CSV table of C-alpha atoms and ligand atoms in Angstrom, one decimal:
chain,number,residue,atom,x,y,z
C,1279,UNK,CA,-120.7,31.2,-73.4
C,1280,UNK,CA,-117.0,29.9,-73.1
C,1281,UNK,CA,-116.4,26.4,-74.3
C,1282,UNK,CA,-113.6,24.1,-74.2
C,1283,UNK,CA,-112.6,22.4,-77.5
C,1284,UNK,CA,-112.1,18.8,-76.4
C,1285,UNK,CA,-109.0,18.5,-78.4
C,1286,UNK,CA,-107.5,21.4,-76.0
C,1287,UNK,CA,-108.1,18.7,-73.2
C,1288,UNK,CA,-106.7,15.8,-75.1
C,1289,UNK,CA,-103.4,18.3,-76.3
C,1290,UNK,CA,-103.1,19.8,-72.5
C,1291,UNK,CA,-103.7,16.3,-70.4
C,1292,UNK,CA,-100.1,15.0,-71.0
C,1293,UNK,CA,-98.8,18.0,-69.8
C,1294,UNK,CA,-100.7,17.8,-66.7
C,1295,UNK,CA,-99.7,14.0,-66.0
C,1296,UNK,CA,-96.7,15.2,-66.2
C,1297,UNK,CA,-96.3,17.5,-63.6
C,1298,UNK,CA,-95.0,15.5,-60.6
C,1299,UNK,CA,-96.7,15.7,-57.5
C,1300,UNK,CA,-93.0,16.2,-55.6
C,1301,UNK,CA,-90.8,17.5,-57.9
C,1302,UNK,CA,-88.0,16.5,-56.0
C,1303,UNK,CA,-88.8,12.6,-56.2
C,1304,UNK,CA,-89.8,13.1,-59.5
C,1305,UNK,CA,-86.6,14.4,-60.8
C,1306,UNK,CA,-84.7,11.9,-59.0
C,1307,UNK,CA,-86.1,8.8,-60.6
C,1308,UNK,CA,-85.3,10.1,-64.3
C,1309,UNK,CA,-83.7,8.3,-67.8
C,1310,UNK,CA,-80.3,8.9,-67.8
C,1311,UNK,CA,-77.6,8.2,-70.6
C,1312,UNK,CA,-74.4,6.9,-69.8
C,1313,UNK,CA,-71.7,6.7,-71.7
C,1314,UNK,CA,-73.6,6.2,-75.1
C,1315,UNK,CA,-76.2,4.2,-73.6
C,1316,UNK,CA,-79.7,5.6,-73.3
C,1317,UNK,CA,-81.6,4.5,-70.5
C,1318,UNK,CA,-85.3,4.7,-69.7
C,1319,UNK,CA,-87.1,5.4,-66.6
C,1320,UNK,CA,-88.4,2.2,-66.7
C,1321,UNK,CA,-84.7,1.1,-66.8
C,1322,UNK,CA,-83.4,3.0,-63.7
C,1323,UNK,CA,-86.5,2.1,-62.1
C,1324,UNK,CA,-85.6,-2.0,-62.7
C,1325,UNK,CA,-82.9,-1.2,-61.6
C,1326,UNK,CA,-83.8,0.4,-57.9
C,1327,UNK,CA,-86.5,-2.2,-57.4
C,1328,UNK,CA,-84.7,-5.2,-58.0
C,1329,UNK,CA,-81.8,-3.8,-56.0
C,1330,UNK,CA,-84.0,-2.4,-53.0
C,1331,UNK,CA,-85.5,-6.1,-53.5
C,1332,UNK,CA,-82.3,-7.8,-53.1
C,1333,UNK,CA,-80.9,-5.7,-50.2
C,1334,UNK,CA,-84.4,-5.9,-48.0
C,1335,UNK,CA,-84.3,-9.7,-48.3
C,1336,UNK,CA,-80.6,-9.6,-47.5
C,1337,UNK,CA,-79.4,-11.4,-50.7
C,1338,UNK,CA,-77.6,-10.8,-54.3
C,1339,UNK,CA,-78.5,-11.1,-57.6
C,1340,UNK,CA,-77.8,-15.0,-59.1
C,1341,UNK,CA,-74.3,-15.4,-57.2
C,1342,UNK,CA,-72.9,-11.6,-58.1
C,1343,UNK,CA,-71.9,-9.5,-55.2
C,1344,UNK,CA,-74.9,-6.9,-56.2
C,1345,UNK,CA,-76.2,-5.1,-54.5
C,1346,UNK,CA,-73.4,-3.5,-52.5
C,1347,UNK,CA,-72.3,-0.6,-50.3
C,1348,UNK,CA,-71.1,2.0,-52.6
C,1349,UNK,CA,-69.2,4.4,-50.8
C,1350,UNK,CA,-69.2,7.4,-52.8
C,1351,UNK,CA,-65.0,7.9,-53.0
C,1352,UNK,CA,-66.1,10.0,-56.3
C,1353,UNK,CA,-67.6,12.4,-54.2
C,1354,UNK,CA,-70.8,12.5,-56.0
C,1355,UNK,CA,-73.3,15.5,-55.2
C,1356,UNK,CA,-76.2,13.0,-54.7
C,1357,UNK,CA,-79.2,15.1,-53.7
C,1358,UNK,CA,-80.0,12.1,-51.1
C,1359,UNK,CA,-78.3,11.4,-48.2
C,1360,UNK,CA,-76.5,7.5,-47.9
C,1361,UNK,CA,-75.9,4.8,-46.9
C,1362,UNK,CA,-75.6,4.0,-50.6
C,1363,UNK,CA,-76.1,0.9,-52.6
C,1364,UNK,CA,-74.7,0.0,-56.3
C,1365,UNK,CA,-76.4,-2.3,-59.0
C,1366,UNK,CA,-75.9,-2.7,-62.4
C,1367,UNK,CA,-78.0,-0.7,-64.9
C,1368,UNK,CA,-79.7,-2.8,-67.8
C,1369,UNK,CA,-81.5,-2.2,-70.1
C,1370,UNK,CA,-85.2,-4.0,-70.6
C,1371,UNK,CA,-85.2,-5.3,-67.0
C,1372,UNK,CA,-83.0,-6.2,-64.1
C,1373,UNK,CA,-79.6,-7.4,-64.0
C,1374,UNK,CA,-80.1,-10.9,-62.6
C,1375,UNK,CA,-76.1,-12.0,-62.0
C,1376,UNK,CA,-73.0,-12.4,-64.5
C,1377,UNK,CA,-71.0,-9.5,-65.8
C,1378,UNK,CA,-72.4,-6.2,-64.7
C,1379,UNK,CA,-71.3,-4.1,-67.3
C,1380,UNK,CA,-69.5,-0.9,-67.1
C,1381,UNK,CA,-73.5,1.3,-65.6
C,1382,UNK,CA,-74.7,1.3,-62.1
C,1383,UNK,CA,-78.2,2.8,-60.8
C,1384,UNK,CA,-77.3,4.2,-56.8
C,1385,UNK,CA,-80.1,4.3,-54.5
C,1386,UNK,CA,-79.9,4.7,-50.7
C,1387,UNK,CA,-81.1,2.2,-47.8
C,1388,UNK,CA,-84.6,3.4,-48.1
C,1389,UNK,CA,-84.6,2.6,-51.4
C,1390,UNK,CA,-85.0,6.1,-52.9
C,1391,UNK,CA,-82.8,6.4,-56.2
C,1392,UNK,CA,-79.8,9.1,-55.8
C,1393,UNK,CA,-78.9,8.6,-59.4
C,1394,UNK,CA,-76.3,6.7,-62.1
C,1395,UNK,CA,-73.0,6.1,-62.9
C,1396,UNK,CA,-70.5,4.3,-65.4
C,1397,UNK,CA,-66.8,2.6,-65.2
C,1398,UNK,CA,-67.6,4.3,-69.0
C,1399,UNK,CA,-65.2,6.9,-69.8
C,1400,UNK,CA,-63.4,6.7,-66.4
C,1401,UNK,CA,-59.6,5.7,-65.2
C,1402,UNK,CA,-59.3,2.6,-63.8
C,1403,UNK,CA,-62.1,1.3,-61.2
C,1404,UNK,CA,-63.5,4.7,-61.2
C,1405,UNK,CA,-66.7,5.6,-61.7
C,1406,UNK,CA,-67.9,8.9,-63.7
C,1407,UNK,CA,-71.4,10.1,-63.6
C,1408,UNK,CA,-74.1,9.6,-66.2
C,1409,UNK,CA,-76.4,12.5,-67.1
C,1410,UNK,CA,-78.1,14.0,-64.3
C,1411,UNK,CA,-75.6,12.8,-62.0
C,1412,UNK,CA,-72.4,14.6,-61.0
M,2636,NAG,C1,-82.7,8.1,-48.3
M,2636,NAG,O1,-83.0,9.3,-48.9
M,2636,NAG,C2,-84.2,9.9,-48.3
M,2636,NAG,C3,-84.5,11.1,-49.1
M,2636,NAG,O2,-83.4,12.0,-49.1
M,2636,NAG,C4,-84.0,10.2,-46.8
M,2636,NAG,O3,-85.2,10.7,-46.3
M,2636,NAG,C5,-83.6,8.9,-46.1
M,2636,NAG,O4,-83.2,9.2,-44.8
M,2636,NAG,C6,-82.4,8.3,-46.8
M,2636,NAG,N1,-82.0,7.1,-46.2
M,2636,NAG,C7,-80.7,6.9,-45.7
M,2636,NAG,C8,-80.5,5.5,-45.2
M,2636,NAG,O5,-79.9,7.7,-45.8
């Protein structure tokens, strides 16, 4: 009779968590690294909540100007469609006010993350992407 060693399971489960439902979501919502600066999923994810937070209540974060339209003058290839809105990207939670930093998580109206980009590494204002986004 064919058995299943229960360690096979345990070894092949994370793969199967893994495996995202919609890969499409999925990949959007992803760690990126920008500049030098290596950020989680839980980061980016922060980062679209608090942001998607601020703009449904119709506020900012402590006094900033954040969240705001971000008109794409890069001409980013975002794989979702805008209106787009800009927030900075932290690490360990949400950018609550202050400096923003030089990293920005972009999600759209509906709240569904379109990607990340830094000031890092680019001229001027400009904004470069960070990996996964170009
Ligand atoms: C946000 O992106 C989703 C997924 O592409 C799309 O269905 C939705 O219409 C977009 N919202 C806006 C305001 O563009």
């Amino acid at each position: 009779m064919f058995s299943i060693n229960p360690l096979t399971i345990l070894l092949l489960l994370p793969l199967s968590l893994a495996s995202p439902i919609n890969p499409n979501l999925e990949g959007r919502q992803s760690a990126t690294t920008c500049g030098s600066v290596a950020y989680t999923v839980k980061d980016t994810t922060n980062c679209r909540n608090a942001a998607y937070s601020y703009y449904g209540q119709g506020g900012t974060a402590g006094g900033s100007t954040y969240p705001h339209t971000y008109n794409n003058y890069e001409g980013f290839s975002f794989s979702v469609s805008g209106t787009y809105l800009e927030f900075p990207l932290v690490k360990n939670g949400a950018y609550s006010g202050g400096a923003p930093g030089a990293d920005r998580c972009i999600i759209n109206t509906s709240g569904v993350y379109a990607g990340a980009i830094t000031h890092t590494g680019a001229s001027g204002n400009n904004f470069v992407g960070c990996s996964g986004t170009s």
